[in-house]
Coordinates of C-alpha atoms and ligand atoms in Angstrom, one line a residue:
Chain O
X1 CA 83.0 96.6 97.3
X2 CA 86.2 94.5 96.9
X3 CA 87.2 96.3 93.8
X4 CA 86.7 99.6 95.6
X5 CA 89.0 98.4 98.3
X6 CA 91.6 97.4 95.8
X7 CA 91.3 100.8 94.1
X8 CA 91.6 102.5 97.5
X9 CA 94.6 100.5 98.5
X10 CA 96.4 101.2 95.3
X11 CA 95.6 104.9 95.4
X12 CA 96.8 104.7 99.0
X13 CA 100.1 103.2 97.9
X14 CA 100.6 106.2 95.6
X15 CA 99.8 108.7 98.4
X16 CA 102.1 106.7 100.7
X17 CA 105.0 106.8 98.3
X18 CA 104.7 110.6 98.0
X19 CA 104.0 111.0 101.7
X20 CA 107.3 109.2 102.5
X21 CA 109.2 111.9 100.7
X22 CA 107.5 114.6 102.8
X23 CA 107.9 112.8 106.0
X24 CA 111.6 111.8 105.5
X25 CA 112.6 115.2 104.5
X26 CA 110.7 116.7 107.4
X27 CA 112.2 114.2 109.9
X28 CA 115.8 114.6 108.7
X29 CA 116.1 118.2 107.2
X30 CA 113.4 119.6 109.5
X31 CA 111.6 121.4 106.7
X32 CA 108.4 121.1 104.7
X33 CA 109.3 120.6 101.1
X34 CA 106.3 122.0 99.4
X35 CA 107.8 121.5 96.0
X36 CA 107.8 117.7 96.6
X37 CA 104.5 117.1 94.7
X38 CA 105.9 118.8 91.6
X39 CA 108.6 116.1 91.4
X40 CA 105.7 113.8 90.2
X41 CA 105.0 116.2 87.4
X42 CA 108.7 116.3 86.4
X43 CA 108.6 112.5 86.3
X44 CA 105.5 112.5 84.2
X45 CA 106.9 114.9 81.6
X46 CA 110.0 112.8 81.5
X47 CA 107.9 109.8 80.6
X48 CA 105.9 111.9 78.0
X49 CA 109.2 113.0 76.4
X50 CA 110.5 109.5 76.3
X51 CA 107.3 108.2 74.7
X52 CA 107.2 111.0 72.1
X53 CA 110.8 110.0 71.1
X54 CA 109.4 106.5 70.6
X55 CA 111.2 105.2 73.7
X56 CA 109.9 102.1 75.4
X57 CA 107.6 102.8 78.4
X58 CA 110.1 101.0 80.6
X59 CA 112.9 103.3 79.5
X60 CA 110.5 106.2 80.3
X61 CA 110.0 104.9 83.8
X62 CA 113.7 104.4 84.4
X63 CA 114.4 107.9 83.0
X64 CA 111.7 109.4 85.2
X65 CA 113.3 107.9 88.3
X66 CA 116.7 109.1 87.3
X67 CA 115.6 112.6 86.3
X68 CA 113.5 113.0 89.5
X69 CA 116.4 111.8 91.7
X70 CA 118.8 114.3 90.2
X71 CA 116.2 117.0 90.3
X72 CA 115.7 116.3 94.1
X73 CA 119.4 116.5 94.7
X74 CA 119.9 119.7 92.7
X75 CA 116.9 121.5 94.3
X76 CA 118.2 120.7 97.7
X77 CA 121.7 121.9 96.9
X78 CA 120.7 125.1 95.1
X79 CA 117.6 126.2 97.0
X80 CA 117.6 124.7 100.4
X81 CA 121.2 124.0 101.5
X82 CA 122.2 127.7 101.5
X83 CA 119.3 128.2 104.0
X84 CA 120.6 125.7 106.5
X85 CA 120.0 127.4 109.9
X86 CA 117.7 130.1 108.4
X87 CA 114.2 130.6 109.9
X88 CA 111.7 127.9 109.0
X89 CA 109.5 130.5 107.4
X90 CA 112.2 131.5 105.0
X91 CA 112.7 127.9 104.0
X92 CA 109.0 127.3 103.6
X93 CA 108.6 130.3 101.3
X94 CA 111.6 129.1 99.3
X95 CA 110.0 125.7 98.9
X96 CA 106.8 127.4 97.6
X97 CA 109.0 129.4 95.2
X98 CA 110.6 126.2 94.0
X99 CA 107.2 124.7 93.4
X100 CA 106.1 127.6 91.2
X101 CA 109.4 127.6 89.5
X102 CA 109.1 123.9 88.5
X103 CA 105.5 124.5 87.3
X104 CA 106.5 127.5 85.3
X105 CA 109.4 125.8 83.6
X106 CA 107.2 122.9 82.7
X107 CA 104.7 125.4 81.2
X108 CA 107.4 127.1 79.3
X109 CA 108.6 123.8 77.7
X110 CA 105.4 121.8 77.3
X111 CA 102.7 124.5 77.4
X112 CA 99.9 124.7 79.9
X113 CA 97.5 122.2 78.2
X114 CA 97.0 118.7 79.6
X115 CA 98.6 116.1 77.4
X116 CA 97.8 112.4 77.2
X117 CA 100.4 109.9 78.4
X118 CA 99.5 106.4 77.4
X119 CA 102.1 104.5 79.4
X120 CA 100.4 101.1 79.3
X121 CA 96.9 99.6 79.2
X122 CA 96.0 96.6 81.3
X123 CA 93.1 94.2 81.3
X124 CA 91.4 93.0 84.4
X125 CA 91.4 89.9 86.5
X126 CA 88.6 88.4 88.5
X127 CA 89.2 88.1 92.2
X128 CA 86.2 86.7 94.2
X129 CA 83.7 88.0 91.7
X130 CA 85.3 91.4 91.5
X131 CA 86.9 92.8 88.3
X132 CA 90.2 94.2 89.4
X133 CA 92.4 96.2 87.0
X134 CA 95.8 94.7 86.6
X135 CA 97.4 98.2 86.8
X136 CA 95.8 98.6 90.2
X137 CA 97.3 95.3 91.3
X138 CA 100.8 96.2 90.0
X139 CA 100.6 99.5 91.8
X140 CA 99.7 97.7 95.0
X141 CA 102.3 95.0 94.8
X142 CA 105.2 97.1 93.5
X143 CA 104.3 99.9 96.0
X144 CA 104.3 97.4 98.9
X145 CA 107.7 96.0 97.8
X146 CA 109.2 99.5 97.5
X147 CA 108.0 100.4 101.0
X148 CA 109.2 97.1 102.5
X149 CA 112.6 97.7 100.9
X150 CA 112.7 101.2 102.3
X151 CA 111.8 100.0 105.8
X152 CA 114.6 97.4 105.7
X153 CA 117.1 100.0 104.3
X154 CA 116.4 102.5 107.1
X155 CA 116.5 99.8 109.8
X156 CA 119.4 97.7 108.8
X157 CA 121.9 99.7 106.8
X158 CA 124.6 102.1 108.0
X159 CA 123.1 105.0 106.0
X160 CA 119.6 104.1 107.2
X161 CA 120.7 104.2 110.8
X162 CA 122.4 107.5 110.2
X163 CA 119.2 108.8 108.8
X164 CA 117.3 107.8 112.0
X165 CA 120.1 109.3 114.1
X166 CA 120.0 112.6 112.3
X167 CA 116.3 112.7 112.5
X168 CA 116.4 112.3 116.2
X169 CA 119.4 114.4 117.2
X170 CA 121.4 116.1 114.5
X171 CA 124.2 117.2 116.9
X172 CA 124.6 113.8 118.5
X173 CA 124.7 112.2 115.0
X174 CA 127.5 114.6 114.0
X175 CA 129.4 113.6 117.1
X176 CA 129.3 110.0 115.7
X177 CA 130.9 111.2 112.6
X178 CA 127.8 111.6 110.4
X179 CA 128.0 114.1 107.6
X180 CA 124.6 115.7 107.9
X181 CA 124.7 117.4 104.6
X182 CA 125.3 114.1 102.9
X183 CA 122.4 112.4 104.7
X184 CA 120.1 115.2 103.8
X185 CA 121.1 114.8 100.1
X186 CA 120.5 111.1 100.2
X187 CA 117.1 111.7 101.8
X188 CA 116.1 114.1 99.0
X189 CA 117.4 111.6 96.4
X190 CA 115.3 108.7 97.9
X191 CA 112.2 110.9 98.4
X192 CA 112.3 112.1 94.8
X193 CA 112.8 108.6 93.5
X194 CA 109.8 107.5 95.4
X195 CA 107.8 110.4 94.0
X196 CA 108.8 109.4 90.5
X197 CA 107.5 105.8 91.2
X198 CA 104.3 107.4 92.5
X199 CA 104.1 109.4 89.4
X200 CA 104.3 106.3 87.2
X201 CA 101.5 104.7 89.1
X202 CA 99.5 107.9 89.0
X203 CA 99.7 107.9 85.2
X204 CA 98.4 104.4 85.1
X205 CA 95.2 105.7 86.8
X206 CA 94.9 109.1 85.1
X207 CA 97.0 109.0 81.8
X208 CA 97.5 112.7 81.4
X209 CA 100.1 115.3 82.4
X210 CA 99.9 119.1 82.9
X211 CA 102.2 121.5 84.8
X212 CA 100.0 121.4 87.9
X213 CA 99.7 117.6 87.9
X214 CA 101.6 117.2 91.1
X215 CA 99.7 119.8 93.2
X216 CA 96.7 117.7 94.2
X217 CA 98.4 114.4 94.9
X218 CA 101.1 116.4 96.6
X219 CA 98.7 118.1 99.0
X220 CA 96.9 114.9 99.7
X221 CA 100.1 113.0 100.4
X222 CA 101.1 115.8 102.7
X223 CA 97.8 115.4 104.5
X224 CA 98.5 111.7 104.6
X225 CA 101.9 112.3 106.2
X226 CA 100.3 114.5 108.8
X227 CA 97.6 112.0 109.5
X228 CA 100.1 109.3 110.0
X229 CA 102.4 111.5 112.1
X230 CA 104.9 113.7 110.2
X231 CA 108.4 112.4 110.6
X232 CA 107.3 108.8 110.9
X233 CA 107.9 106.4 108.1
X234 CA 105.3 103.8 109.0
X235 CA 103.0 106.8 109.7
X236 CA 103.3 108.0 106.1
X237 CA 102.5 104.6 104.8
X238 CA 99.5 104.2 107.0
X239 CA 98.3 107.8 106.4
X240 CA 98.6 107.3 102.6
X241 CA 96.6 104.0 102.7
X242 CA 93.9 105.4 105.0
X243 CA 93.5 108.5 102.8
X244 CA 93.4 106.5 99.5
X245 CA 90.8 104.0 100.8
X246 CA 88.6 106.8 102.2
X247 CA 88.8 108.7 98.9
X248 CA 87.8 105.7 96.8
X249 CA 85.0 104.6 99.1
X250 CA 83.7 108.2 99.2
X251 CA 83.8 108.3 95.4
X252 CA 82.0 105.0 95.1
X253 CA 78.9 106.3 97.0
X254 CA 77.0 108.7 94.6
X255 CA 75.8 110.9 97.4
X256 CA 79.3 111.4 98.8
X257 CA 81.3 111.5 95.6
X258 CA 81.2 115.3 95.0
X259 CA 82.5 115.7 98.6
X260 CA 85.3 113.1 98.5
X261 CA 88.1 115.7 98.8
X262 CA 86.2 117.5 101.6
X263 CA 85.8 114.3 103.4
X264 CA 89.5 113.6 103.2
X265 CA 90.5 116.9 104.7
X266 CA 87.7 116.6 107.3
X267 CA 89.4 113.4 108.3
X268 CA 92.7 115.2 108.6
X269 CA 91.2 117.8 110.8
X270 CA 89.4 115.2 112.9
X271 CA 92.6 113.2 113.5
X272 CA 94.5 116.4 114.4
X273 CA 91.9 117.3 116.9
X274 CA 92.0 113.9 118.5
X275 CA 95.7 113.3 118.2
X276 CA 97.7 116.4 117.2
X277 CA 100.9 114.5 116.5
X278 CA 99.2 112.1 114.0
X279 CA 98.4 108.4 114.4
X280 CA 101.9 107.1 114.7
X281 CA 103.6 110.4 115.5
X282 CA 106.0 110.6 118.4
X283 CA 106.0 113.4 120.9
X284 CA 109.1 115.6 120.7
X285 CA 111.2 114.8 123.7
X286 CA 112.3 117.7 125.8
X287 CA 116.0 118.2 125.4
X288 CA 117.8 118.1 128.7
Chain Y
X1 CA 153.3 120.0 121.8
X2 CA 149.9 119.7 123.5
X3 CA 147.4 117.3 122.1
X4 CA 144.6 119.8 122.2
X5 CA 145.4 123.5 122.2
X6 CA 142.7 126.2 122.4
X7 CA 144.0 129.7 121.8
X8 CA 142.0 132.9 122.6
X9 CA 138.7 131.2 121.9
X10 CA 135.7 133.6 121.5
X11 CA 132.1 132.3 120.9
X12 CA 128.9 134.3 120.6
X13 CA 125.3 133.4 120.6
X14 CA 123.9 136.2 118.4
X15 CA 125.3 139.3 120.0
X16 CA 125.8 137.8 123.4
X17 CA 129.4 136.7 124.1
X18 CA 129.4 133.3 125.8
X19 CA 133.2 132.7 125.7
X20 CA 135.5 135.7 126.0
X21 CA 138.9 134.6 124.9
X22 CA 139.9 131.5 126.7
X23 CA 143.1 129.6 126.2
X24 CA 144.0 126.1 127.6
X25 CA 145.6 122.9 126.6
X26 CA 145.3 119.2 127.1
X27 CA 148.4 117.0 126.9
X28 CA 148.4 113.4 125.7
X29 CA 147.5 111.0 128.5
X30 CA 146.0 113.6 130.9
X31 CA 142.7 114.0 132.5
X32 CA 141.9 117.8 132.4
X33 CA 138.8 119.2 134.0
X34 CA 136.9 122.4 133.3
X35 CA 134.9 123.4 136.4
X36 CA 132.5 126.3 136.6
X37 CA 129.0 127.3 137.7
X38 CA 125.9 126.9 135.6
X39 CA 126.1 129.1 132.5
X40 CA 129.9 129.6 132.8
X41 CA 130.3 128.4 129.3
X42 CA 131.6 124.8 129.7
X43 CA 129.3 123.2 127.3
X44 CA 129.8 126.0 124.8
X45 CA 133.5 125.5 125.0
X46 CA 133.3 121.8 124.2
X47 CA 130.7 122.2 121.5
X48 CA 132.7 124.9 119.7
X49 CA 135.9 122.8 119.9
X50 CA 133.9 120.0 118.2
X51 CA 132.7 122.3 115.5
X52 CA 129.1 122.2 116.5
X53 CA 128.9 125.9 117.4
X54 CA 130.8 128.4 115.2
X55 CA 133.9 130.0 116.6
X56 CA 134.0 133.8 116.3
X57 CA 137.7 134.1 116.7
X58 CA 140.7 132.3 118.1
X59 CA 141.9 128.8 117.1
X60 CA 141.8 125.2 118.0
X61 CA 144.7 122.8 117.3
X62 CA 144.4 119.0 117.6
X63 CA 147.6 117.1 117.3
X64 CA 149.2 120.1 115.7
X65 CA 146.4 120.4 113.1
X66 CA 144.3 123.6 112.9
X67 CA 140.7 122.3 113.3
X68 CA 139.1 125.7 114.0
X69 CA 136.9 125.4 110.9
X70 CA 136.8 121.7 110.5
X71 CA 133.3 120.3 110.5
X72 CA 132.4 118.0 113.4
X73 CA 132.1 114.7 111.4
X74 CA 135.7 115.2 110.2
X75 CA 137.0 115.9 113.7
X76 CA 135.5 112.6 114.8
X77 CA 137.5 110.7 112.2
X78 CA 140.7 112.4 113.5
X79 CA 140.2 110.7 116.8
X80 CA 138.4 113.2 119.0
X81 CA 134.8 113.0 120.1
X82 CA 132.4 114.1 122.8
X83 CA 130.0 112.4 125.2
X84 CA 127.6 115.3 125.2
X85 CA 125.7 117.0 128.1
X86 CA 122.4 115.2 128.8
X87 CA 123.7 112.0 127.2
X88 CA 121.8 112.4 124.0
X89 CA 121.7 108.7 123.1
X90 CA 119.4 107.8 120.2
X91 CA 116.3 107.1 122.2
X92 CA 114.4 105.4 119.4
X93 CA 117.3 103.0 118.5
X94 CA 118.2 99.8 120.3
X95 CA 121.2 99.8 122.6
X96 CA 123.0 97.7 120.0
X97 CA 122.2 100.2 117.2
X98 CA 123.4 103.0 119.4
X99 CA 126.7 101.3 119.7
X100 CA 126.8 100.7 115.9
X101 CA 126.2 104.5 115.5
X102 CA 129.2 105.1 117.8
X103 CA 131.3 103.2 115.3
X104 CA 130.0 105.1 112.3
X105 CA 133.3 106.9 111.7
X106 CA 135.3 103.6 111.7
X107 CA 135.6 102.5 108.1
X108 CA 137.2 99.2 108.8
X109 CA 134.4 97.0 110.1
X110 CA 136.6 94.0 110.9
X111 CA 137.1 94.9 114.6
X112 CA 133.5 95.9 115.1
X113 CA 132.4 92.7 116.9
X114 CA 135.4 92.8 119.2
X115 CA 134.8 96.4 120.0
X116 CA 131.2 95.8 121.0
X117 CA 132.4 92.8 123.1
X118 CA 134.8 95.2 124.8
X119 CA 132.0 97.7 125.6
X120 CA 129.9 94.8 126.9
X121 CA 132.7 93.7 129.2
X122 CA 133.1 97.2 130.5
X123 CA 129.4 97.8 130.8
X124 CA 127.7 94.4 131.4
X125 CA 124.3 96.1 131.8
X126 CA 124.4 97.1 128.1
X127 CA 124.8 93.5 127.0
X128 CA 121.8 92.4 129.1
X129 CA 119.8 95.1 127.4
X130 CA 121.3 95.1 123.9
X131 CA 118.0 94.8 122.1
X132 CA 116.1 97.2 124.3
X133 CA 115.1 100.6 122.9
X134 CA 117.5 103.0 124.4
X135 CA 114.9 105.5 125.5
X136 CA 113.6 103.0 128.0
X137 CA 116.9 102.6 129.8
X138 CA 117.3 104.1 133.3
X139 CA 119.3 107.3 133.6
X140 CA 122.4 105.4 134.8
X141 CA 122.2 102.9 132.0
X142 CA 121.8 105.7 129.5
X143 CA 125.0 107.3 130.8
X144 CA 126.8 103.9 130.4
X145 CA 125.4 103.7 126.8
X146 CA 126.5 107.3 126.1
X147 CA 130.1 106.5 127.2
X148 CA 130.1 103.1 125.4
X149 CA 128.9 104.7 122.3
X150 CA 131.6 107.4 122.4
X151 CA 134.3 104.8 123.0
X152 CA 133.2 102.9 119.8
X153 CA 134.9 105.5 117.7
X154 CA 138.3 104.8 119.3
X155 CA 138.8 108.3 120.5
X156 CA 142.3 109.4 121.3
X157 CA 140.8 112.4 123.1
X158 CA 137.4 112.0 124.7
X159 CA 135.5 115.0 126.0
X160 CA 132.8 114.3 128.6
X161 CA 130.2 116.9 129.5
X162 CA 128.8 116.3 133.0
X163 CA 128.8 112.5 132.9
X164 CA 127.7 112.3 136.5
X165 CA 124.7 114.6 136.1
X166 CA 121.5 113.2 137.7
X167 CA 123.0 110.0 139.0
X168 CA 122.8 108.4 142.4
X169 CA 125.9 108.7 144.6
X170 CA 126.9 105.1 144.0
X171 CA 126.6 105.5 140.2
X172 CA 128.6 108.8 140.4
X173 CA 131.5 106.9 142.0
X174 CA 131.2 104.3 139.3
X175 CA 131.3 106.9 136.5
X176 CA 134.4 108.4 137.9
X177 CA 136.0 105.0 138.2
X178 CA 135.2 104.3 134.6
X179 CA 136.7 107.7 133.5
X180 CA 139.9 106.7 135.3
X181 CA 139.8 103.3 133.6
X182 CA 139.3 104.8 130.2
X183 CA 142.2 107.1 130.8
X184 CA 144.4 104.3 132.0
X185 CA 143.7 102.5 128.8
X186 CA 145.3 105.4 126.9
X187 CA 142.5 107.8 126.2
X188 CA 143.1 111.4 127.0
X189 CA 140.1 113.0 128.7
X190 CA 138.7 116.5 128.9
X191 CA 136.1 116.6 131.5
X192 CA 133.4 119.1 132.4
X193 CA 131.9 118.6 135.8
X194 CA 129.7 120.3 138.4
X195 CA 131.0 117.7 140.9
X196 CA 134.2 119.6 141.4
X197 CA 135.5 117.5 144.4
X198 CA 135.4 114.1 142.6
X199 CA 136.6 115.5 139.3
X200 CA 139.6 117.4 140.7
X201 CA 140.6 114.3 142.6
X202 CA 141.1 112.3 139.4
X203 CA 142.4 115.2 137.3
X204 CA 146.0 115.9 136.3
X205 CA 145.1 119.5 135.7
X206 CA 142.0 121.7 135.8
X207 CA 140.8 125.1 134.8
X208 CA 138.1 127.2 136.5
X209 CA 135.7 129.0 134.1
X210 CA 133.7 132.0 135.2
X211 CA 131.3 133.7 132.8
X212 CA 133.3 132.8 129.7
X213 CA 136.8 133.5 131.2
X214 CA 139.3 131.2 132.8
X215 CA 140.0 132.6 136.2
X216 CA 142.2 129.9 137.7
X217 CA 144.2 127.0 136.6
X218 CA 146.5 124.4 138.2
X219 CA 146.9 120.8 139.0
X220 CA 143.9 118.9 140.4
X221 CA 145.5 118.9 143.8
X222 CA 146.4 122.6 143.8
X223 CA 142.8 123.6 142.9
X224 CA 141.3 121.3 145.5
X225 CA 143.4 123.2 148.1
X226 CA 142.7 126.6 146.7
X227 CA 140.5 128.7 149.1
X228 CA 138.6 130.3 146.2
X229 CA 137.7 126.9 144.7
X230 CA 136.8 125.5 148.1
X231 CA 134.4 128.4 148.7
X232 CA 132.8 128.5 145.3
X233 CA 132.7 124.9 144.2
X234 CA 133.5 122.5 147.1
X235 CA 130.9 123.9 149.5
X236 CA 133.2 125.5 152.0
Ligands
ATP301 N1 121.7 128.2 122.2 C1 122.0 129.3 123.0 N2 121.5 130.5 122.6 C2 121.8 131.6 123.4 N3 122.5 131.5 124.5 C3 123.0 130.4 124.9 C4 122.8 129.2 124.1 N4 123.4 128.1 124.8 C5 124.0 128.6 125.8 N5 123.8 130.0 125.9 C6 124.3 130.9 127.0 O1 125.7 130.8 127.0 C7 126.2 130.8 128.3 C8 127.0 129.5 128.6 O2 126.2 128.4 128.5 P1 126.8 126.9 128.6 O3 125.7 126.0 128.3 O4 128.0 126.8 127.8 O5 127.1 126.8 130.2 P2 127.6 125.6 131.0 O6 128.8 126.1 131.7 O7 127.7 124.4 130.2 O8 126.4 125.5 132.1 P3 125.8 124.2 132.8 O9 126.7 123.8 133.9 O10 124.5 124.7 133.3 O11 125.7 123.1 131.8 C9 125.0 130.8 129.2 O12 124.8 132.2 129.7 C10 123.8 130.4 128.4 O13 122.6 131.0 128.7
MG302 MG1 126.8 122.6 130.3

């Protein structure tokens, strides 16, 4: 019971980290970046490459964060920036195209087979009679620290405030002297770095990488962002944790286990029926 | 040389022309008003000067510099900004954070505290409510915040788009007093107003805009006495 809760919370932290990228990009660039999940895969292959070159796992993690951050910035600049002001549908289709592009490139370089990535193996500790994996605890603690840091950054720094301002009213933010293109670039950089971190934790749970690695966690994290209220940072965190806990508890009950994913998406539908803007979503104000 | 010079400005929304070649200027130290009915193109003019709406043809000079294609955030650092129509304060941020956003373009943070104190002196209500989320302010308070926020960037030229909109008569008078104050403190003002009487009374000069064209111009006093203006904008 307790260990299921811990598993759920740590999976939730992973979903939350990914969901933050979706939600921040949606809030600030007003687009759904469907290639976001694939950034996890880019990070995982970076780690695989580092490990096969006998690099230390820590170097692999750092490299993954760097490569993903740069990838996020480049993708935004090359694929999305030229479409600023284009119809949302055109941007959405482009994002799906970027997703396939990343998966195809990975397949070209690494092949389509799943490969093992043994990043680290951890023992367990006993907390109140439950055996808890140390990797799970690390995910939980580091994930929470990252999310707290992000919250403080957005709330108390000049750039963070500009991100909030752009998210609420792009034109008004420009009148304050905010360079919207720069803020969007920073948002992609942060979102991709968070996805890299999520990828690292994901590998601790399932130590294997394939070109489609990012699809499922990406879709679930998107669902988490919508459950929490897309555009809302605390919403993405809450949505991620809710989805992670639900998934792990469903998997722990033999009768429900085969339907775990179905249950998660049923939850998404249910929440959207009750509250279409998500748990912490804000109603769009009418512009005067 | 005029501080702001707009030459033969043309602006389109898709294929529809909103501004059909207008020219006007604002000199240093003046209050200049654009009056015009709903949909005349006042907001469009201001937004395109600020680089928020693309300009089809014509040019905009600010302090002798061609800013026709300059992005908005750069124009702000040159010393010109706008208090936009509908206030558009950041509703989810606190009053204080809104003021900080106003100072976004100011690189030197040394004078920041003093600047905020100055705003609080001008608008005591804002100090009382500095930690309140801006979206919960009353309409009048939001207008004060929008003006305070715009002043935080030390504009040499401040454009204001219908600052008296939706306010009670008492507050409207207060807003016009504040505009005069701001101008007396050395800020040049380009004003857009529906309230033609009050705005012409404080204006050095004014232009009348009708469906994207300037049809009349003169000093505030001249326009107040013009029969056409009286009929169309002063209710008789
Ligand atoms: N985003 C837009 N897309 C298409 N047409 C627009 C857009 N914004 C404004 N217009 C049109 O351009 C014309 C000028 O509008 P504008 O907002 O500049 O008028 P205004 O003088 O500021 O009016 P008001 O006093 O009502 O604020 C109007 O006919 C309006 O319908
Ligand atoms: Mg207007």
